[in-house]
Coordinates of C-alpha atoms in Angstrom, one line a residue:
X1433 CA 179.7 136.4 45.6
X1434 CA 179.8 138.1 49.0
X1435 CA 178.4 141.2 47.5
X1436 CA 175.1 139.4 46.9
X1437 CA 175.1 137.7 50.1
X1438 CA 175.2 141.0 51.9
X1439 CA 172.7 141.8 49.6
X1440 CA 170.6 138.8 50.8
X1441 CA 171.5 139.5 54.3
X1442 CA 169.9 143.0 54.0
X1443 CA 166.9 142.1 52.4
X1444 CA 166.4 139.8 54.8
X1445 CA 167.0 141.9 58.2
X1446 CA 164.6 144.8 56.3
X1447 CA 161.8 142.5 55.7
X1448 CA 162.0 141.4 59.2
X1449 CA 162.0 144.9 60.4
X1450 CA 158.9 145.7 57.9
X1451 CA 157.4 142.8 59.7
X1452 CA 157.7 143.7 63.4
X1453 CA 156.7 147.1 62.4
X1454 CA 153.9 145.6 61.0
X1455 CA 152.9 143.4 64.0
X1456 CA 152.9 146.1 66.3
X1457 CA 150.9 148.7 63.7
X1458 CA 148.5 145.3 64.4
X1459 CA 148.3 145.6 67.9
X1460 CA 148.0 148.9 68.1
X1461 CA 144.7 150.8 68.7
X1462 CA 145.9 153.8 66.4
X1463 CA 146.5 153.7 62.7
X1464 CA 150.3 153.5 61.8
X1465 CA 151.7 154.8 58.7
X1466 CA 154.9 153.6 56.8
X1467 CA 156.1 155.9 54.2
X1468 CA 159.1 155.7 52.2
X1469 CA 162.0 158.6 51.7
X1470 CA 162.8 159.8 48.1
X1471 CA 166.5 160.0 48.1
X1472 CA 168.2 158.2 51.5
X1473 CA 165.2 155.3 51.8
X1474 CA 164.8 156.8 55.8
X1475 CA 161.7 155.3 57.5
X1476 CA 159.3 157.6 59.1
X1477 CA 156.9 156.5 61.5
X1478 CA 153.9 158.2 62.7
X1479 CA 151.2 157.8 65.0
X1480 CA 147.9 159.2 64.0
X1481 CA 145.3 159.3 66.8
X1482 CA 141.8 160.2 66.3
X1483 CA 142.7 161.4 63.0
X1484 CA 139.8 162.1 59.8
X1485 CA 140.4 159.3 56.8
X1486 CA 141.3 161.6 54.3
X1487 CA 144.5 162.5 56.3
X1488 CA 145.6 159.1 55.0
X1489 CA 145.8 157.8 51.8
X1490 CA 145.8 154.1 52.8
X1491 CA 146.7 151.5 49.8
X1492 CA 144.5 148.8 49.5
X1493 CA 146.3 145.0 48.8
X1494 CA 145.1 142.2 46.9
X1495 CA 145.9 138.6 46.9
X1496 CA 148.5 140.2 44.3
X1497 CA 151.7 141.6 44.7
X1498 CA 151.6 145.3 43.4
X1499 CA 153.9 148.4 43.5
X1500 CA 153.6 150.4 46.7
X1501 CA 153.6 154.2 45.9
X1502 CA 155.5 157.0 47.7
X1503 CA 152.9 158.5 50.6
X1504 CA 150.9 155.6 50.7
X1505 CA 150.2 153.7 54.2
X1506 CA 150.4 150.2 54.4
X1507 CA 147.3 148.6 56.6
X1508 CA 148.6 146.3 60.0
X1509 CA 148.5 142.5 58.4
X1510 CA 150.4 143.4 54.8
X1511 CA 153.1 141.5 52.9
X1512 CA 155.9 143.8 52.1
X1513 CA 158.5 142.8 50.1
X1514 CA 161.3 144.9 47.7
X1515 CA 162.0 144.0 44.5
X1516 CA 165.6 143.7 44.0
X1517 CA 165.2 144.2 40.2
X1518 CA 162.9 147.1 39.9
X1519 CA 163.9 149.0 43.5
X1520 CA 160.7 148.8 44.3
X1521 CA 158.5 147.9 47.3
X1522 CA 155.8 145.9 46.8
X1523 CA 152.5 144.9 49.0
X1524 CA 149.4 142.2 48.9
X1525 CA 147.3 141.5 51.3
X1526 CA 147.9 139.1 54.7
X1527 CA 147.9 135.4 54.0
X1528 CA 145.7 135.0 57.6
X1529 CA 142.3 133.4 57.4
X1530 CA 139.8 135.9 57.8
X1531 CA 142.0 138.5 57.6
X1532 CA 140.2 141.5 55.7
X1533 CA 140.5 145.2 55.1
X1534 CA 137.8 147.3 54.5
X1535 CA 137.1 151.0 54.1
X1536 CA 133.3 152.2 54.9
X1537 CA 132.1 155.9 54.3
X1538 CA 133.7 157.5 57.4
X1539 CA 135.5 154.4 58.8
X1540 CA 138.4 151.7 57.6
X1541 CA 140.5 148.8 59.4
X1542 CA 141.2 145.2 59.6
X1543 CA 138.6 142.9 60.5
X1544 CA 139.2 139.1 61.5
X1545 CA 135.7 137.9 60.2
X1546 CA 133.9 138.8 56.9
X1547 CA 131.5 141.2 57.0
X1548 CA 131.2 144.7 57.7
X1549 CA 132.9 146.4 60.8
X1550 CA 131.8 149.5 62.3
X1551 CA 133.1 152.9 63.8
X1552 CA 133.0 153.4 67.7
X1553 CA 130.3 156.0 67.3
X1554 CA 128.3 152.9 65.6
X1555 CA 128.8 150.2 67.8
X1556 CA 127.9 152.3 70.4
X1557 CA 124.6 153.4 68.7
X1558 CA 124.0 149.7 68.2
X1559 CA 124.3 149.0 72.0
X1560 CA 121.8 151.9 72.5
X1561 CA 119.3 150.2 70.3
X1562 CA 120.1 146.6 71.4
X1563 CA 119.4 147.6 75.1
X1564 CA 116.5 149.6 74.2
X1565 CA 115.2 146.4 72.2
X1566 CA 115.9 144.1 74.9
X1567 CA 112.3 144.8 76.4
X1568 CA 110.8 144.1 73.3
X1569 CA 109.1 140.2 72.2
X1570 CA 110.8 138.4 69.6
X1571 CA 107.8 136.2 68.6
X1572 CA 104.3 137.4 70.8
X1573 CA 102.5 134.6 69.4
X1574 CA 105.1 132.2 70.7
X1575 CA 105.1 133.5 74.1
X1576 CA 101.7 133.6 74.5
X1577 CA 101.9 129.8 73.6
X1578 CA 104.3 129.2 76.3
X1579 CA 102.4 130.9 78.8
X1580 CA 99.1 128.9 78.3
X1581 CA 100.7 125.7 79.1
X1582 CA 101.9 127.1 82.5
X1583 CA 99.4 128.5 85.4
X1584 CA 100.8 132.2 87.1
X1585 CA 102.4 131.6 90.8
X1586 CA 100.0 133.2 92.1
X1587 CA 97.2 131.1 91.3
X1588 CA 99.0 127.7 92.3
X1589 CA 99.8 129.8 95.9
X1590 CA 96.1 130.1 96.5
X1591 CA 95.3 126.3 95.5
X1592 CA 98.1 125.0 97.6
X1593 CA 96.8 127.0 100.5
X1594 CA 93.5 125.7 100.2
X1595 CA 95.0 122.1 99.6
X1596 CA 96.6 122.5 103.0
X1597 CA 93.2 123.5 105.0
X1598 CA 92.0 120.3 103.5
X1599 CA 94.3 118.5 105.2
X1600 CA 92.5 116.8 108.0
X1601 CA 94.7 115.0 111.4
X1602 CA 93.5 111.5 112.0
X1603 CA 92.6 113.1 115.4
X1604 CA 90.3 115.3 113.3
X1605 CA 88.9 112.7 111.3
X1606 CA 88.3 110.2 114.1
X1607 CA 85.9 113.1 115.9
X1608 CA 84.0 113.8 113.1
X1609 CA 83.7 109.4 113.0
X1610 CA 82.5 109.1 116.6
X1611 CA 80.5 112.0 116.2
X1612 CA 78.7 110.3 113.4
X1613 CA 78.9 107.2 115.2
X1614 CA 77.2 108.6 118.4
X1615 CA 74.4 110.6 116.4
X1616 CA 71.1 109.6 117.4
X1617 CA 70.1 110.3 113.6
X1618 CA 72.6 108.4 111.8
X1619 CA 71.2 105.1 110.3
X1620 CA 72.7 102.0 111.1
X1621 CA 74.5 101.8 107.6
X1622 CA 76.1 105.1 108.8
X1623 CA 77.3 103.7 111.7
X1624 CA 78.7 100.5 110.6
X1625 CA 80.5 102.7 107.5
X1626 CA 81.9 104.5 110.4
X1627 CA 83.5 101.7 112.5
X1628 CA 84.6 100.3 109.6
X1629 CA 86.4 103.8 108.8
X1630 CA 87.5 103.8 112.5
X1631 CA 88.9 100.5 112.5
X1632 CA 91.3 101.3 109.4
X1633 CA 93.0 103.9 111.8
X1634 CA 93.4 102.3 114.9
X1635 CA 95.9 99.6 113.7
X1636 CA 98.1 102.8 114.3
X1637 CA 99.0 102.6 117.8
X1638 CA 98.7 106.4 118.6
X1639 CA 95.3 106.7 117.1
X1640 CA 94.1 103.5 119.4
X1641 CA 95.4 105.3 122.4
X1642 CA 93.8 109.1 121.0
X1643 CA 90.5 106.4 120.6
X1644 CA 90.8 106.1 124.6
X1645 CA 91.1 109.5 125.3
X1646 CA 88.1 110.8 123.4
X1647 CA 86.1 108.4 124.8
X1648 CA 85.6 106.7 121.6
X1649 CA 86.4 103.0 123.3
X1650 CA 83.5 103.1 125.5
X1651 CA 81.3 103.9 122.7
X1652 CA 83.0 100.6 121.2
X1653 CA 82.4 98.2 123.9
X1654 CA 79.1 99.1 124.1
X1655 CA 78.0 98.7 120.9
X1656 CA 78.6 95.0 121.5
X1657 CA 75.6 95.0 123.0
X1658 CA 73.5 96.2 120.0
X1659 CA 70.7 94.6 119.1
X1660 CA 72.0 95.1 115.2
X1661 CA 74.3 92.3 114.1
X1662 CA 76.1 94.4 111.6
X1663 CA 76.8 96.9 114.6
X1664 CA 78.3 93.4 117.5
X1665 CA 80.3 92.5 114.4
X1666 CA 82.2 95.8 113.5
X1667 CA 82.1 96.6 117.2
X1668 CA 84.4 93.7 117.3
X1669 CA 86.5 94.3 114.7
X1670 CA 87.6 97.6 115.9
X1671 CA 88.4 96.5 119.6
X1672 CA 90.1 93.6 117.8
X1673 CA 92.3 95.8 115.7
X1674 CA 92.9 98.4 118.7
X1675 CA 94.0 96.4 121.8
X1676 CA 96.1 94.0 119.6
X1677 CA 99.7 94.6 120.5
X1678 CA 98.5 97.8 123.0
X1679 CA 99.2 97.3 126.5
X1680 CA 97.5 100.8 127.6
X1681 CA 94.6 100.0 125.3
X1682 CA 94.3 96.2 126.3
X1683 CA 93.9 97.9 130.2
X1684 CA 91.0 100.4 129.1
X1685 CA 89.1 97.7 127.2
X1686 CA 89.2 95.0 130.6
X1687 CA 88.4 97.7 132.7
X1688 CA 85.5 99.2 130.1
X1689 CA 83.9 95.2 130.6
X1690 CA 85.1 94.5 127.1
X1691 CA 85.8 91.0 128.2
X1692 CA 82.2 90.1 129.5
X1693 CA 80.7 91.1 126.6
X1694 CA 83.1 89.3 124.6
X1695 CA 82.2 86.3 126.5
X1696 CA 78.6 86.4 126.2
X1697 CA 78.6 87.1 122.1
X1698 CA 80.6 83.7 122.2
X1699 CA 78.0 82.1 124.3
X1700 CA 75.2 82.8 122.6
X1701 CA 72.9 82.4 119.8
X1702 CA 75.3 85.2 116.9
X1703 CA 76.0 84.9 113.1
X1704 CA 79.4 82.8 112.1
X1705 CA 80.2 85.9 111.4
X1706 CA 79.4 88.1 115.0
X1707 CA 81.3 84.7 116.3
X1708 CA 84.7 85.2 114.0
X1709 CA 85.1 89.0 114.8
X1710 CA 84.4 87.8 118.6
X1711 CA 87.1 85.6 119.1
X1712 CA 89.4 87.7 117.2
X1713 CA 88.7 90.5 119.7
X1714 CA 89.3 88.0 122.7
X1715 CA 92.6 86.8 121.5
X1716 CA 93.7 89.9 120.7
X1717 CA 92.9 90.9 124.6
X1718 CA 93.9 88.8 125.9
X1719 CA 97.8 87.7 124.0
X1720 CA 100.3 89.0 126.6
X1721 CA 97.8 90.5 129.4
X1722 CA 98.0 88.2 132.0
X1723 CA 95.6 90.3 134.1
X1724 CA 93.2 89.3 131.3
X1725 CA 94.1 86.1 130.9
X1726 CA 93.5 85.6 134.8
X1727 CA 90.1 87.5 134.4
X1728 CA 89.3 85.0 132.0
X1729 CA 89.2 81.9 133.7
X1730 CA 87.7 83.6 136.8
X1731 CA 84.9 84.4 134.2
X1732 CA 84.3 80.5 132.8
X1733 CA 86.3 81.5 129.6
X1734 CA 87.6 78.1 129.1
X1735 CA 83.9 76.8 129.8
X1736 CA 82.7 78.6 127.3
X1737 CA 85.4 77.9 124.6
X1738 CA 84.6 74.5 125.0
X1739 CA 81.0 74.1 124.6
X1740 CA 81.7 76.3 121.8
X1741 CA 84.3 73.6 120.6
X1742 CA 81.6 71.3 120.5
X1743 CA 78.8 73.3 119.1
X1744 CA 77.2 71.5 115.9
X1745 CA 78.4 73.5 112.7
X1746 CA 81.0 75.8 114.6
X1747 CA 83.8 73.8 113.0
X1748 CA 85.6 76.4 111.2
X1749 CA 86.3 78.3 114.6
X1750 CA 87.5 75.1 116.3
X1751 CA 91.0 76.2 115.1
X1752 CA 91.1 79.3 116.1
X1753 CA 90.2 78.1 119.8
X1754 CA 92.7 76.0 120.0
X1755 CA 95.3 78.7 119.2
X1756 CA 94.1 81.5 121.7
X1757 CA 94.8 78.3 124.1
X1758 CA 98.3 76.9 122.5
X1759 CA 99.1 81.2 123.0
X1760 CA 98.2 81.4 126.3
X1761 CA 100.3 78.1 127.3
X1762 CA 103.8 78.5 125.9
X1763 CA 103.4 83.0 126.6
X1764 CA 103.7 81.6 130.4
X1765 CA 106.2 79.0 129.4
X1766 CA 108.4 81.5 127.7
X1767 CA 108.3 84.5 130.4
X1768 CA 108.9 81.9 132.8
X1769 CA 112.2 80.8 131.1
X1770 CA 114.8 83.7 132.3
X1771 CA 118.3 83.1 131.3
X1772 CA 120.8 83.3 133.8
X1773 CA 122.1 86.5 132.3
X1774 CA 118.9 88.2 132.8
X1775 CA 118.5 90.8 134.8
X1776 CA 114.6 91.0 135.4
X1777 CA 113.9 94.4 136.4
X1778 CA 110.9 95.1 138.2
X1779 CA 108.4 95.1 135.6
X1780 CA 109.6 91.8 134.9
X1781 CA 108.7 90.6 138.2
X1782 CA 105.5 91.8 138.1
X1783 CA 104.2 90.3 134.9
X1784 CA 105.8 86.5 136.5
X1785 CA 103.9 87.3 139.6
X1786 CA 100.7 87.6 137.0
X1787 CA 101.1 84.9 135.1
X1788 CA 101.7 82.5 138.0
X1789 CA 98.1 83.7 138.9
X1790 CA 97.2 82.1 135.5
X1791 CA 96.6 78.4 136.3
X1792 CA 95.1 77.2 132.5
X1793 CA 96.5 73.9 132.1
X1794 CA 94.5 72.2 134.9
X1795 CA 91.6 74.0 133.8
X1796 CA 91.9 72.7 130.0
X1797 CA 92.6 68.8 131.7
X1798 CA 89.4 69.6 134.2
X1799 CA 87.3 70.8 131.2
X1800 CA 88.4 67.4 128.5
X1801 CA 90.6 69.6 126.3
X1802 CA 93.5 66.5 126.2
X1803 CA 90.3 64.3 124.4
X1804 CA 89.2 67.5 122.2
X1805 CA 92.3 68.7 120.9
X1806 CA 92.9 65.2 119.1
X1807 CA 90.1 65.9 117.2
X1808 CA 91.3 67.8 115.1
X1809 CA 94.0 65.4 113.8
X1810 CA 91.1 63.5 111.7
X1811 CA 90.7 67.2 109.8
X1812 CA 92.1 67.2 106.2
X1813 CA 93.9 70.3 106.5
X1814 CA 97.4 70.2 107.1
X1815 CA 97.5 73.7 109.3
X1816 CA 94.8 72.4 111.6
X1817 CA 96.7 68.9 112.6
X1818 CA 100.0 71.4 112.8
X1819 CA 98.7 73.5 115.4
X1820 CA 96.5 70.3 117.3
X1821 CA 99.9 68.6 117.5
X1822 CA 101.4 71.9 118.8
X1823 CA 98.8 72.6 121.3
X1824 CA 98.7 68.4 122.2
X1825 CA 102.8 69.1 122.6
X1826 CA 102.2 71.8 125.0
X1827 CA 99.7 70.0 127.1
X1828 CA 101.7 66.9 127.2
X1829 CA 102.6 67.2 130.7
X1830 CA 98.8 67.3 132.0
X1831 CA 97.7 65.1 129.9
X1832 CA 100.2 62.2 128.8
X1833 CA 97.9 59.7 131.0
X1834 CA 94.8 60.4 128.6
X1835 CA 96.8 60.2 125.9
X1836 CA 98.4 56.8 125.9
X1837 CA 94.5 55.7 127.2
X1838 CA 93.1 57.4 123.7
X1839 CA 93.1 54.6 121.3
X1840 CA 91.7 57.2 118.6
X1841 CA 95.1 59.4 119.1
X1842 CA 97.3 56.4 118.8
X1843 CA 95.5 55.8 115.6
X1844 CA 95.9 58.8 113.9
X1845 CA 99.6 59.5 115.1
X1846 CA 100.7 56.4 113.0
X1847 CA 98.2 57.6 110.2
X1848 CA 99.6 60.8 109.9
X1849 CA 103.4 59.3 110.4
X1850 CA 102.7 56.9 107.5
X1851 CA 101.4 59.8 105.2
X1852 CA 104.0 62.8 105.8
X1853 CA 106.9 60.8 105.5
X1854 CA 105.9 60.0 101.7
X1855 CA 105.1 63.9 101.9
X1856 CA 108.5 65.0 102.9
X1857 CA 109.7 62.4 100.0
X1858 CA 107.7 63.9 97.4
X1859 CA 109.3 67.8 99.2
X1860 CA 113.0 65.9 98.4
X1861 CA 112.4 65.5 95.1
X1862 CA 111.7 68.5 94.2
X1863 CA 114.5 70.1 96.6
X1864 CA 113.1 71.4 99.6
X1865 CA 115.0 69.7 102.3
X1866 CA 113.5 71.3 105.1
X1867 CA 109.5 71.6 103.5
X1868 CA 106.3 72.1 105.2
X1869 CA 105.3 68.2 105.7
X1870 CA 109.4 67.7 107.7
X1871 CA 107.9 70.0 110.0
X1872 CA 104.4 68.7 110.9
X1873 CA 106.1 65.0 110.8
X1874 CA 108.3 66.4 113.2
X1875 CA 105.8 67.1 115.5
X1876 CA 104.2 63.5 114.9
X1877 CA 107.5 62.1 115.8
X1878 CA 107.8 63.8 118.9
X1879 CA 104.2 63.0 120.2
X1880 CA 104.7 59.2 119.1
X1881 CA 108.2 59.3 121.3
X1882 CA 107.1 61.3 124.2
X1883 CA 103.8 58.9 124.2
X1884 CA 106.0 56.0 124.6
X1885 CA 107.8 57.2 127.8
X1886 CA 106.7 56.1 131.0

């Protein structure tokens, strides 16, 4: 019994030295032989480097176990085994997955994929001819495909430079404009495309100032003299769109007489239309320029507005009177309401020392503007009575005499109470608490209580 266990035991520790040696025959970049003694079974190991394959007679395993033979080298991934009954070793090939031996005219090894493997002096002839392929197209036709959907860089360089040069500044395109504009040989159409064109850049506060620089506003202003209505009406427009909300511009346009001619397009015989782009200009010059504003009345502005008021068929502007007025009111009002936190610097103080040259209330009571504004309360629109009671509001210190003597007024205020508070109502139901009609019935409230005080 313990003679076969020792038996066993050495078995055992030769297969695992067969094994190591075996690993390491793996690892190795030379070929390792493992031959077998005749007579005291002594191991012989030896290293072969650079050797010829004949040198070696190399057995070749199978999936089988088969008798190794005396001379014969075992290849690095073997099974070796001895068989206890014959004496003899035995080999089959490596259990590994992809695992192969092979042997190739001048060449043999292990490979770890299937297929064929190849000496150094191959591989390195196939690195020759991959890098001297490398240069070479794989499909022509396809690349020529590719390239005729794409345009060469140096094409798209020389569009995007001429794109650039194409690129024109406003500055640029406002001269060529006024240059057209001020062309003896340009025909009216021209010239009224052009301050059309003009007017779509000057709501740009820079280009409205660059518009004063080149001179181009004084070519403006005067063309509101023109004997061509087209010409008075885009004239208008433009000056409109450039002094609104443009102090510096605002000063150029007073001093340029912009205001006169204003004034005297409003005056007399125009178009609806000459009339519209007329008072748009005014207000325009004159919301927050108290030097125009003062310029204004000296000038019989408020005169004017109200014969214009009254002028058969001029209805449609009557509103927008009455709101250049309601403006100039409450801007005084509100620039003359500092807060005691307020620090006025001395701009500040300036503009109040304006505006207190602005005396427009007792002008509007001198010229019957606390009997005309009520007017309005008989229109059907519901923004025209909001901005009469607004404008009425503002006036009610000058004029709360005339109003509780204006049966007319007292009239309509109880009217309109009666009709926006089934308004506001019909607002509720539908779940606007605070709705359009609660704010104009508002302002009916307010004139009905502020009526009643003595």
């Amino acid at each position: 019994m313990q003679n076969k266990w020792n038996i066993k035991l050495g078995v055992a520790i030769t297969l695992g030295i067969f094994s190591v040696q075996l690993i390491f025959a793996y690892k190795s970049p030379t070929a390792l032989s493992i031959k077998e003694g005749s007579g005291d079974n002594k191991r012989e190991e030896t290293q072969i480097e650079n050797e010829d394959p004949e040198d070696l007679e190399v057995f070749k395993p199978t999936d089988k176990w088969q008798t190794l033979k005396p001379g014969h080298a075992v290849p690095a991934g073997s099974h070796v085994r001895l068989n206890l009954q014959t004496g003899h070793r035995e080999v089959k090939m490596g259990e590994e997955e992809g695992l192969k031996y092979w042997r190739d005219g001048n060449g043999q090894g292990m490979a770890n994929v299937p297929g064929p493997s190849f000496t150094a002096e191959q591989l390195k002839e196939a690195l020759k001819n991959f890098k001297e392929g490398m240069d070479d197209p794989v499909d022509t036709k396809q690349d020529d495909a590719v390239r005729a959907q794409f345009r060469p860089i140096e094409e798209l360089k020389k569009d995007m430079e001429a794109l650039n040069m194409l690129v024109e500044t406003d500055v640029q395109v406002m001269t060529k404009i006024l240059n057209l504009f001020n062309n003896t040989n340009s025909t009216t159409d021209e010239k009224v495309k052009a301050l059309l064109d003009l007017e779509y850049l000057v709501h740009q506060v820079d280009n409205a100032q660059n518009l004063v620089s080149m001179g181009g506003m004084q070519l403006v202003v005067n063309a509101l003299n023109s004997t061509d209505i087209r010409l008075q009406e885009s004239a208008a427009f433009v000056l409109g769109s450039a002094v609104s909300s443009n102090p510096s511009v605002q000063v150029e346009a007073v001093e340029g007489g912009a205001l006169q001619k204003l004034l005297t397009l409003l005056a007399t015989q125009r178009p609806m239309a000459v009339k519209k782009k007329a008072l748009f200009a005014l207000a325009s010059l004159l919301r927050h320029f108290p030097f125009a504003q003062s310029h204004f009345l000296k000038l019989g502005g408020v005169q004017m507005l109200s014969e214009l008021f009254q002028t058969p068929g001029a209805e449609a502007l009557r509103v927008r009177i009455i709101t250049v007025l309601y403006d100039m009111i409450t801007e005084k009002e509100l620039i003359s309401q500092v807060g005691m936190d307020l620090i006025p610097d001395s701009s500040h103080q300036e503009r109040l020392r304006q505006y207190a040259e602005v005396s427009l209330l007792p002008v509007l009571v001198e010229q019957g503007w606390c009997k005309l504004v009520p007017e309005l309360l008989a229109s059907p629109e519901h923004d025209w009575r909001e901005k009469a009671l607004r404008t009425l509001l503002a006036m009610m210190a000058q004029c709360h005499t005339q109003y509780k003597q204006n049966p007319s007024l007292t009239v309509f205020l109880s009217d309109l109470q009666k009709q926006y508070q089934e308004l506001v109502l019909t607002e509720q139901d539908v779940g606007e608490e605070d709705g359009y009609f609660g704010e104009i019935l508002a302002l009916v409230d307010s004139m009905v209580v502020k009526m009643r005080q003595v």
